[in-house]
PDB file of C-alpha atoms in Angstrom:
ATOM      1  CA  MET E1452       6.878  -2.244 -16.228  1.00 72.00           C
ATOM      2  CA  CYS E1453       8.366  -0.401 -19.261  1.00 73.00           C
ATOM      3  CA  GLN E1454       6.077   0.183 -22.132  1.00 72.00           C
ATOM      4  CA  VAL E1455       8.816  -0.076 -24.643  1.00 70.00           C
ATOM      5  CA  LEU E1456       9.346  -3.777 -23.613  1.00 68.00           C
ATOM      6  CA  GLY E1457       5.793  -4.688 -24.161  1.00 60.00           C
ATOM      7  CA  LEU E1458       5.628  -7.449 -21.813  1.00 64.00           C
ATOM      8  CA  GLU E1459       2.024  -7.964 -22.537  1.00 61.00           C
ATOM      9  CA  ARG E1460       2.510 -11.720 -22.205  1.00 71.00           C
ATOM     10  CA  LYS E1461       0.576 -12.300 -25.622  1.00 80.00           C
ATOM     11  CA  GLY E1462       3.501 -14.545 -26.730  1.00 84.00           C
ATOM     12  CA  VAL E1463       4.619 -12.215 -29.464  1.00 86.00           C
ATOM     13  CA  MET E1464       7.283  -9.598 -29.982  1.00 83.00           C
ATOM     14  CA  HIS E1465       6.274  -6.082 -29.389  1.00 79.00           C
ATOM     15  CA  SER E1466       7.878  -4.249 -32.062  1.00 80.00           C
ATOM     16  CA  ASP E1467       5.588  -6.052 -34.797  1.00 85.00           C
ATOM     17  CA  GLN E1468       3.507  -8.348 -32.794  1.00 86.00           C
ATOM     18  CA  LYS E1469       4.709 -11.563 -34.364  1.00 88.00           C
ATOM     19  CA  THR E1470       6.833 -14.645 -33.464  1.00 88.00           C
ATOM     20  CA  ARG E1471      10.516 -15.195 -34.133  1.00 87.00           C
ATOM     21  CA  PHE E1472       9.917 -18.947 -33.913  1.00 88.00           C
ATOM     22  CA  SER E1473       8.077 -21.168 -36.419  1.00 90.00           C
ATOM     23  CA  ILE E1474       7.850 -24.796 -37.434  1.00 91.00           C
ATOM     24  CA  LYS E1475       6.580 -25.712 -40.920  1.00 94.00           C
ATOM     25  CA  GLY E1476       4.979 -21.933 -41.313  1.00 92.00           C
ATOM     26  CA  LYS E1477       3.226 -22.538 -37.777  1.00 94.00           C
ATOM     27  CA  PRO E1478       4.044 -19.689 -35.421  1.00 91.00           C
ATOM     28  CA  ILE E1479       5.726 -20.932 -31.853  1.00 90.00           C
ATOM     29  CA  TYR E1480       4.864 -18.162 -29.420  1.00 88.00           C
ATOM     30  CA  HIS E1481       7.214 -16.730 -26.857  1.00 83.00           C
ATOM     31  CA  TYR E1482       6.643 -17.396 -23.136  1.00 79.00           C
ATOM     32  CA  CYS E1483       7.139 -14.309 -21.311  1.00 75.00           C
ATOM     33  CA  ALA E1484       9.156 -12.704 -23.782  1.00 72.00           C
ATOM     34  CA  VAL E1485      11.728 -15.179 -23.256  1.00 77.00           C
ATOM     35  CA  SER E1486      11.244 -18.442 -24.553  1.00 79.00           C
ATOM     36  CA  SER E1487      14.132 -20.311 -22.615  1.00 81.00           C
ATOM     37  CA  PHE E1488      13.700 -23.627 -23.312  1.00 84.00           C
ATOM     38  CA  SER E1489      15.682 -23.200 -26.429  1.00 82.00           C
ATOM     39  CA  GLU E1490      19.318 -23.713 -27.153  1.00 83.00           C
ATOM     40  CA  TYR E1491      18.896 -19.869 -29.148  1.00 85.00           C
ATOM     41  CA  THR E1492      16.135 -17.433 -28.640  1.00 85.00           C
ATOM     42  CA  VAL E1493      15.406 -13.942 -29.547  1.00 85.00           C
ATOM     43  CA  VAL E1494      14.605 -11.110 -27.027  1.00 82.00           C
ATOM     44  CA  HIS E1495      13.973  -7.419 -26.513  1.00 80.00           C
ATOM     45  CA  SER E1496      17.428  -5.831 -26.051  1.00 80.00           C
ATOM     46  CA  GLY E1497      15.815  -4.647 -22.628  1.00 78.00           C
ATOM     47  CA  CYS E1498      15.498  -8.315 -21.440  1.00 78.00           C
ATOM     48  CA  ALA E1499      18.989  -9.265 -21.973  1.00 84.00           C
ATOM     49  CA  LEU E1500      21.641  -8.660 -19.289  1.00 86.00           C
ATOM     50  CA  LYS E1501      25.534  -8.941 -19.736  1.00 89.00           C
ATOM     51  CA  VAL E1502      26.985 -10.509 -16.161  1.00 89.00           C
ATOM     52  CA  SER E1503      30.444 -11.530 -15.263  1.00 89.00           C
ATOM     53  CA  SER E1504      31.802 -14.398 -17.225  1.00 91.00           C
ATOM     54  CA  LEU E1505      32.634 -16.045 -13.825  1.00 95.00           C
ATOM     55  CA  ALA E1506      29.292 -16.384 -12.863  1.00 96.00           C
ATOM     56  CA  PRO E1507      28.000 -20.071 -13.232  1.00 96.00           C
ATOM     57  CA  LEU E1508      25.034 -19.901 -15.694  1.00 93.00           C
ATOM     58  CA  ASP E1509      23.520 -23.013 -14.252  1.00 94.00           C
ATOM     59  CA  LYS E1510      23.503 -21.091 -10.821  1.00 96.00           C
ATOM     60  CA  ILE E1511      22.573 -17.596 -11.172  1.00 96.00           C
ATOM     61  CA  CYS E1512      19.762 -18.867 -13.774  1.00 93.00           C
ATOM     62  CA  LEU E1513      17.926 -18.601 -10.448  1.00 95.00           C
ATOM     63  CA  LEU E1514      18.062 -14.937 -10.338  1.00 95.00           C
ATOM     64  CA  SER E1515      16.095 -14.608 -13.463  1.00 89.00           C
ATOM     65  CA  CYS E1516      12.909 -15.387 -11.124  1.00 87.00           C
ATOM     66  CA  GLY E1517      12.027 -16.963  -7.754  1.00 91.00           C
ATOM     67  CA  VAL E1518      15.059 -16.006  -5.730  1.00 96.00           C
ATOM     68  CA  SER E1519      15.499 -12.649  -6.685  1.00 96.00           C
ATOM     69  CA  ALA E1520      11.708 -11.840  -6.324  1.00 95.00           C
ATOM     70  CA  GLY E1521      11.840 -13.075  -2.648  1.00 97.00           C
ATOM     71  CA  LEU E1522      14.591 -11.298  -1.745  1.00 97.00           C
ATOM     72  CA  GLY E1523      13.575  -8.034  -3.146  1.00 97.00           C
ATOM     73  CA  ALA E1524      10.159  -8.647  -1.609  1.00 97.00           C
ATOM     74  CA  ALA E1525      11.738  -8.660   1.905  1.00 98.00           C
ATOM     75  CA  TRP E1526      14.543  -5.800   1.457  1.00 97.00           C
ATOM     76  CA  LYS E1527      13.069  -3.564  -1.453  1.00 96.00           C
ATOM     77  CA  VAL E1528       8.988  -3.723  -1.025  1.00 97.00           C
ATOM     78  CA  ALA E1529       8.599  -4.717   2.559  1.00 97.00           C
ATOM     79  CA  ASN E1530      11.880  -3.169   3.892  1.00 97.00           C
ATOM     80  CA  ILE E1531      11.905  -5.532   6.917  1.00 97.00           C
ATOM     81  CA  THR E1532      13.263  -4.231   9.719  1.00 97.00           C
ATOM     82  CA  GLU E1533      15.552  -5.835  12.674  1.00 97.00           C
ATOM     83  CA  GLY E1534      13.969  -7.532  15.248  1.00 97.00           C
ATOM     84  CA  SER E1535      10.651  -7.884  13.531  1.00 97.00           C
ATOM     85  CA  THR E1536       8.289 -10.652  13.121  1.00 98.00           C
ATOM     86  CA  VAL E1537       7.532 -12.226   9.647  1.00 98.00           C
ATOM     87  CA  VAL E1538       5.087 -14.876   8.419  1.00 98.00           C
ATOM     88  CA  ILE E1539       5.551 -16.340   5.176  1.00 98.00           C
ATOM     89  CA  PHE E1540       2.821 -18.440   3.533  1.00 97.00           C
ATOM     90  CA  GLY E1541       4.088 -20.819   0.601  1.00 95.00           C
ATOM     91  CA  LEU E1542       7.480 -22.290   1.474  1.00 95.00           C
ATOM     92  CA  GLY E1543       8.611 -22.912  -1.845  1.00 93.00           C
ATOM     93  CA  THR E1544      11.838 -20.992  -3.608  1.00 94.00           C
ATOM     94  CA  VAL E1545      10.177 -17.752  -3.653  1.00 96.00           C
ATOM     95  CA  GLY E1546       8.699 -17.827   0.139  1.00 96.00           C
ATOM     96  CA  LEU E1547      12.044 -19.320   1.110  1.00 97.00           C
ATOM     97  CA  SER E1548      14.019 -16.455  -0.558  1.00 97.00           C
ATOM     98  CA  VAL E1549      11.805 -14.187   1.443  1.00 98.00           C
ATOM     99  CA  ALA E1550      13.066 -15.939   4.739  1.00 98.00           C
ATOM    100  CA  GLN E1551      16.591 -15.784   3.528  1.00 97.00           C
ATOM    101  CA  GLY E1552      16.105 -11.844   2.985  1.00 97.00           C
ATOM    102  CA  ALA E1553      14.351 -11.616   6.348  1.00 98.00           C
ATOM    103  CA  LYS E1554      17.130 -13.465   8.227  1.00 97.00           C
ATOM    104  CA  GLN E1555      19.826 -11.468   6.478  1.00 96.00           C
ATOM    105  CA  ARG E1556      17.989  -8.095   7.820  1.00 97.00           C
ATOM    106  CA  GLY E1557      17.809  -9.497  11.357  1.00 97.00           C
ATOM    107  CA  ALA E1558      14.063 -10.423  11.849  1.00 97.00           C
ATOM    108  CA  SER E1559      13.684 -11.955  15.129  1.00 97.00           C
ATOM    109  CA  ARG E1560      11.049 -14.585  14.093  1.00 98.00           C
ATOM    110  CA  ILE E1561      10.350 -16.167  10.910  1.00 98.00           C
ATOM    111  CA  ILE E1562       7.090 -18.148  10.877  1.00 98.00           C
ATOM    112  CA  GLY E1563       6.589 -20.456   7.624  1.00 97.00           C
ATOM    113  CA  VAL E1564       3.259 -21.713   6.718  1.00 97.00           C
ATOM    114  CA  ASP E1565       2.894 -24.688   4.597  1.00 96.00           C
ATOM    115  CA  ILE E1566       0.560 -27.638   3.863  1.00 94.00           C
ATOM    116  CA  ASN E1567       3.801 -29.748   3.233  1.00 91.00           C
ATOM    117  CA  SER E1568       5.197 -30.800   6.516  1.00 91.00           C
ATOM    118  CA  GLU E1569       8.117 -32.207   4.698  1.00 89.00           C
ATOM    119  CA  LYS E1570       9.684 -28.727   4.018  1.00 91.00           C
ATOM    120  CA  ILE E1571      10.446 -28.021   7.738  1.00 92.00           C
ATOM    121  CA  GLU E1572      14.238 -29.142   7.807  1.00 91.00           C
ATOM    122  CA  LYS E1573      14.774 -27.329   4.358  1.00 91.00           C
ATOM    123  CA  ALA E1574      12.844 -24.430   5.678  1.00 95.00           C
ATOM    124  CA  ARG E1575      15.195 -23.952   8.725  1.00 96.00           C
ATOM    125  CA  ALA E1576      18.414 -23.651   6.594  1.00 95.00           C
ATOM    126  CA  PHE E1577      17.103 -20.573   4.856  1.00 96.00           C
ATOM    127  CA  GLY E1578      16.093 -18.974   8.356  1.00 96.00           C
ATOM    128  CA  ILE E1579      12.510 -20.244   9.142  1.00 97.00           C
ATOM    129  CA  THR E1580      12.241 -20.487  12.939  1.00 97.00           C
ATOM    130  CA  GLU E1581       8.916 -21.702  13.312  1.00 97.00           C
ATOM    131  CA  PHE E1582       6.689 -23.894  10.999  1.00 97.00           C
ATOM    132  CA  VAL E1583       2.877 -24.126  10.852  1.00 96.00           C
ATOM    133  CA  ASN E1584       1.097 -26.680   8.741  1.00 96.00           C
ATOM    134  CA  PRO E1585      -2.709 -25.348   8.637  1.00 95.00           C
ATOM    135  CA  HIS E1586      -3.821 -28.966   8.192  1.00 95.00           C
ATOM    136  CA  ASP E1587      -2.666 -29.677  12.115  1.00 95.00           C
ATOM    137  CA  CYS E1588      -4.298 -26.584  13.268  1.00 94.00           C
ATOM    138  CA  ASN E1589      -7.693 -26.743  14.975  1.00 95.00           C
ATOM    139  CA  GLU E1590      -8.663 -23.346  14.353  1.00 96.00           C
ATOM    140  CA  PRO E1591      -8.062 -20.972  11.353  1.00 95.00           C
ATOM    141  CA  VAL E1592      -4.153 -20.570  10.707  1.00 96.00           C
ATOM    142  CA  GLN E1593      -4.539 -16.325  10.741  1.00 96.00           C
ATOM    143  CA  GLN E1594      -5.852 -17.211  14.525  1.00 96.00           C
ATOM    144  CA  VAL E1595      -3.020 -19.443  15.225  1.00 97.00           C
ATOM    145  CA  ILE E1596      -0.551 -16.679  13.979  1.00 97.00           C
ATOM    146  CA  LYS E1597      -2.213 -13.822  16.012  1.00 96.00           C
ATOM    147  CA  GLN E1598      -1.818 -16.119  19.279  1.00 96.00           C
ATOM    148  CA  MET E1599       1.695 -17.062  18.175  1.00 96.00           C
ATOM    149  CA  THR E1600       2.809 -13.434  17.769  1.00 96.00           C
ATOM    150  CA  ASP E1601       0.355 -11.790  20.464  1.00 95.00           C
ATOM    151  CA  GLY E1602      -1.664  -9.701  18.092  1.00 95.00           C
ATOM    152  CA  GLY E1603      -0.168 -10.395  14.676  1.00 96.00           C
ATOM    153  CA  ALA E1604       2.973 -10.109  12.690  1.00 97.00           C
ATOM    154  CA  ASP E1605       4.921  -6.940  11.646  1.00 98.00           C
ATOM    155  CA  TYR E1606       5.214  -8.444   8.037  1.00 98.00           C
ATOM    156  CA  SER E1607       3.419 -11.163   6.102  1.00 98.00           C
ATOM    157  CA  PHE E1608       4.273 -12.479   2.939  1.00 97.00           C
ATOM    158  CA  GLU E1609       1.999 -14.386   0.156  1.00 96.00           C
ATOM    159  CA  CYS E1610       3.759 -16.436  -1.764  1.00 95.00           C
ATOM    160  CA  ILE E1611       1.351 -19.398  -2.963  1.00 93.00           C
ATOM    161  CA  GLY E1612      -0.435 -17.457  -5.681  1.00 90.00           C
ATOM    162  CA  ASP E1613      -4.028 -17.917  -3.914  1.00 89.00           C
ATOM    163  CA  THR E1614      -6.381 -14.780  -3.599  1.00 89.00           C
ATOM    164  CA  GLY E1615      -7.854 -16.544  -0.610  1.00 89.00           C
ATOM    165  CA  MET E1616      -4.805 -16.493   1.379  1.00 92.00           C
ATOM    166  CA  VAL E1617      -3.802 -12.874   0.445  1.00 93.00           C
ATOM    167  CA  THR E1618      -6.913 -12.173   2.684  1.00 94.00           C
ATOM    168  CA  THR E1619      -5.583 -14.683   5.546  1.00 95.00           C
ATOM    169  CA  ALA E1620      -2.118 -13.187   4.992  1.00 95.00           C
ATOM    170  CA  LEU E1621      -3.683  -9.659   5.758  1.00 95.00           C
ATOM    171  CA  GLN E1622      -5.646 -11.285   8.758  1.00 95.00           C
ATOM    172  CA  SER E1623      -2.339 -12.388  10.291  1.00 96.00           C
ATOM    173  CA  CYS E1624      -0.868  -9.085  10.275  1.00 95.00           C
ATOM    174  CA  CYS E1625      -0.884  -6.671  13.147  1.00 95.00           C
ATOM    175  CA  ASP E1626      -3.119  -3.629  13.466  1.00 93.00           C
ATOM    176  CA  GLY E1627      -1.381  -0.174  13.234  1.00 94.00           C
ATOM    177  CA  TRP E1628       1.287  -1.209  10.952  1.00 96.00           C
ATOM    178  CA  GLY E1629       1.219  -4.522   9.798  1.00 96.00           C
ATOM    179  CA  LEU E1630       2.218  -4.798   5.975  1.00 97.00           C
ATOM    180  CA  THR E1631       1.120  -7.524   3.741  1.00 97.00           C
ATOM    181  CA  VAL E1632       3.142  -8.610   0.523  1.00 97.00           C
ATOM    182  CA  THR E1633       1.713 -10.601  -2.214  1.00 95.00           C
ATOM    183  CA  LEU E1634       4.144 -12.461  -4.558  1.00 92.00           C
ATOM    184  CA  GLY E1635       2.167 -15.185  -5.743  1.00 84.00           C
ATOM    185  CA  VAL E1636       0.372 -15.449  -9.359  1.00 84.00           C
ATOM    186  CA  PRO E1637      -3.155 -16.485  -8.974  1.00 84.00           C
ATOM    187  CA  LYS E1638      -4.217 -19.455 -11.605  1.00 82.00           C
ATOM    188  CA  VAL E1639      -7.917 -18.887 -10.888  1.00 84.00           C
ATOM    189  CA  ASN E1640     -10.300 -16.403  -9.115  1.00 85.00           C
ATOM    190  CA  PRO E1641      -7.701 -13.322  -9.613  1.00 86.00           C
ATOM    191  CA  GLU E1642      -9.904 -11.056  -7.832  1.00 88.00           C
ATOM    192  CA  ILE E1643      -9.130 -10.401  -3.865  1.00 88.00           C
ATOM    193  CA  SER E1644     -11.880  -9.836  -1.152  1.00 86.00           C
ATOM    194  CA  SER E1645     -11.015  -8.402   2.078  1.00 88.00           C
ATOM    195  CA  HIS E1646     -13.151  -6.716   4.707  1.00 90.00           C
ATOM    196  CA  TYR E1647     -12.491  -2.768   4.518  1.00 91.00           C
ATOM    197  CA  ALA E1648     -11.596  -2.932   8.538  1.00 91.00           C
ATOM    198  CA  LEU E1649      -8.607  -4.755   7.757  1.00 90.00           C
ATOM    199  CA  PHE E1650      -7.244  -1.805   6.031  1.00 92.00           C
ATOM    200  CA  LEU E1651      -9.217   0.746   8.550  1.00 93.00           C
ATOM    201  CA  SER E1652      -7.158  -0.424  11.408  1.00 93.00           C
ATOM    202  CA  GLY E1653      -4.003   0.238   9.670  1.00 93.00           C
ATOM    203  CA  ARG E1654      -2.776  -2.707   7.715  1.00 95.00           C
ATOM    204  CA  THR E1655      -1.100  -2.246   4.168  1.00 96.00           C
ATOM    205  CA  LEU E1656      -1.512  -4.793   1.226  1.00 96.00           C
ATOM    206  CA  ARG E1657       1.271  -4.275  -1.332  1.00 96.00           C
ATOM    207  CA  GLY E1658       1.840  -5.889  -4.582  1.00 93.00           C
ATOM    208  CA  SER E1659       5.341  -7.245  -6.065  1.00 93.00           C
ATOM    209  CA  LEU E1660       6.479  -7.982  -9.170  1.00 89.00           C
ATOM    210  CA  PHE E1661      10.318  -9.302  -9.529  1.00 90.00           C
ATOM    211  CA  GLY E1662      10.684  -7.881  -5.831  1.00 94.00           C
ATOM    212  CA  GLY E1663      10.999  -4.684  -7.196  1.00 93.00           C
ATOM    213  CA  TRP E1664      14.082  -4.949  -8.888  1.00 93.00           C
ATOM    214  CA  ARG E1665      15.283  -3.222 -11.996  1.00 89.00           C
ATOM    215  CA  PRO E1666      16.766  -6.062 -13.926  1.00 85.00           C
ATOM    216  CA  LYS E1667      18.993  -3.828 -15.957  1.00 86.00           C
ATOM    217  CA  SER E1668      20.491  -1.487 -13.463  1.00 89.00           C
ATOM    218  CA  ASP E1669      19.740  -4.131 -10.207  1.00 92.00           C
ATOM    219  CA  LEU E1670      20.514  -7.667 -11.116  1.00 93.00           C
ATOM    220  CA  HIS E1671      24.242  -7.291 -11.267  1.00 92.00           C
ATOM    221  CA  SER E1672      24.740  -6.437  -7.540  1.00 94.00           C
ATOM    222  CA  LEU E1673      22.592 -10.034  -6.719  1.00 95.00           C
ATOM    223  CA  VAL E1674      25.010 -11.547  -9.058  1.00 96.00           C
ATOM    224  CA  ASP E1675      27.797  -9.974  -7.372  1.00 95.00           C
ATOM    225  CA  MET E1676      26.244 -10.988  -3.774  1.00 96.00           C
ATOM    226  CA  TYR E1677      26.025 -14.593  -5.122  1.00 97.00           C
ATOM    227  CA  MET E1678      29.720 -14.578  -6.006  1.00 96.00           C
ATOM    228  CA  ARG E1679      31.072 -13.417  -2.692  1.00 96.00           C
ATOM    229  CA  LYS E1680      28.855 -15.916  -1.164  1.00 96.00           C
ATOM    230  CA  GLU E1681      26.369 -13.171   0.686  1.00 96.00           C
ATOM    231  CA  ILE E1682      23.253 -15.106  -0.772  1.00 96.00           C
ATOM    232  CA  GLN E1683      22.576 -18.553  -0.872  1.00 95.00           C
ATOM    233  CA  ILE E1684      21.438 -19.990  -4.447  1.00 97.00           C
ATOM    234  CA  ASP E1685      23.024 -23.298  -4.889  1.00 96.00           C
ATOM    235  CA  GLU E1686      21.038 -24.712  -2.153  1.00 95.00           C
ATOM    236  CA  PHE E1687      17.548 -24.230  -3.690  1.00 96.00           C
ATOM    237  CA  ILE E1688      18.916 -26.412  -6.959  1.00 96.00           C
ATOM    238  CA  THR E1689      17.313 -29.976  -5.969  1.00 95.00           C
ATOM    239  CA  HIS E1690      17.436 -31.579  -9.281  1.00 96.00           C
ATOM    240  CA  ASN E1691      19.763 -30.973 -12.400  1.00 97.00           C
ATOM    241  CA  LEU E1692      18.190 -32.692 -15.500  1.00 97.00           C
ATOM    242  CA  PRO E1693      18.817 -33.045 -19.254  1.00 96.00           C
ATOM    243  CA  PHE E1694      16.652 -31.567 -21.440  1.00 94.00           C
ATOM    244  CA  GLU E1695      14.780 -34.667 -22.398  1.00 95.00           C
ATOM    245  CA  ASP E1696      13.578 -34.935 -18.981  1.00 96.00           C
ATOM    246  CA  ILE E1697      11.653 -31.767 -19.111  1.00 95.00           C
ATOM    247  CA  ASN E1698       8.233 -33.464 -18.298  1.00 97.00           C
ATOM    248  CA  LYS E1699       9.950 -35.105 -15.392  1.00 97.00           C
ATOM    249  CA  ALA E1700      10.890 -31.596 -13.862  1.00 96.00           C
ATOM    250  CA  PHE E1701       7.301 -30.544 -14.247  1.00 95.00           C
ATOM    251  CA  ASP E1702       6.179 -33.706 -12.566  1.00 96.00           C
ATOM    252  CA  LEU E1703       8.437 -33.086  -9.706  1.00 94.00           C
ATOM    253  CA  MET E1704       7.070 -29.430  -9.307  1.00 90.00           C
ATOM    254  CA  ILE E1705       3.422 -30.450  -9.251  1.00 89.00           C
ATOM    255  CA  GLU E1706       4.163 -33.071  -6.940  1.00 89.00           C
ATOM    256  CA  GLY E1707       5.985 -30.783  -4.457  1.00 84.00           C
ATOM    257  CA  LYS E1708       9.233 -32.710  -4.656  1.00 88.00           C
ATOM    258  CA  CYS E1709      11.688 -30.041  -5.812  1.00 91.00           C
ATOM    259  CA  LEU E1710      12.567 -26.434  -5.284  1.00 92.00           C
ATOM    260  CA  ARG E1711      14.220 -25.618  -8.504  1.00 94.00           C
ATOM    261  CA  CYS E1712      15.152 -27.773 -11.162  1.00 95.00           C
ATOM    262  CA  VAL E1713      17.538 -26.825 -13.835  1.00 95.00           C
ATOM    263  CA  ILE E1714      17.251 -27.886 -17.324  1.00 94.00           C
ATOM    264  CA  HIS E1715      20.656 -28.430 -18.977  1.00 94.00           C
ATOM    265  CA  MET E1716      20.509 -28.167 -22.823  1.00 90.00           C
ATOM    266  CA  PRO E1717      22.734 -31.287 -24.729  1.00 86.00           C
ATOM    267  CA  THR E1718      25.955 -29.843 -25.741  1.00 78.00           C
TER     268      THR E1718
END
């Protein structure tokens, strides 16, 4: 969030508004100030973090996003309490990382919502206790959740990137103290629309960027937790592919057939 880093997503370096890559005089723009599909890259020093040489980079690369975003949303943003009820919309890497964080905090029920029923077994390994496929429901999924939880969940997490689901997540929370955290990045329709009564009744909506972590000071602790086997990372890696198969990795993602594909550069 630091203004000095200038993460405006314009595809240029903040200092001079230019790129550091080019081909035949034409600029190649930086993706999210990282440009990691390259053997070498140029980043602002604030975007670079030195970690233990013992930590395997082909595993902890997942902490640059996804896993850390979900864990932070559960621990730092929502601060899930023991014995609480949690519902998670979207069971990709981010949603399952929320589940992992909720399980570690001692949540009594962790309900996963996804339209892909093939995710059930994988989801259970990360802490999901119950699964709901909206396509199998005879009524709106928020009503199903409220019936399952006797009035609504204590915490709900929107991990899809669908602003319509933000409203659904809000409606799935209980009156009085229900907290909804939105982590997804919408591709279309970025505006959220909700009835004011949802907030008047005591619900809270919170946004989360990178799980509330400060990379320079906080990521070391996550790396250390992984090295002590206190958090799961390896289990999110469903495919390891060479760089020349990068388009296959995107296809697997779009088809919902992977959690995380790790791309390996040629040596």
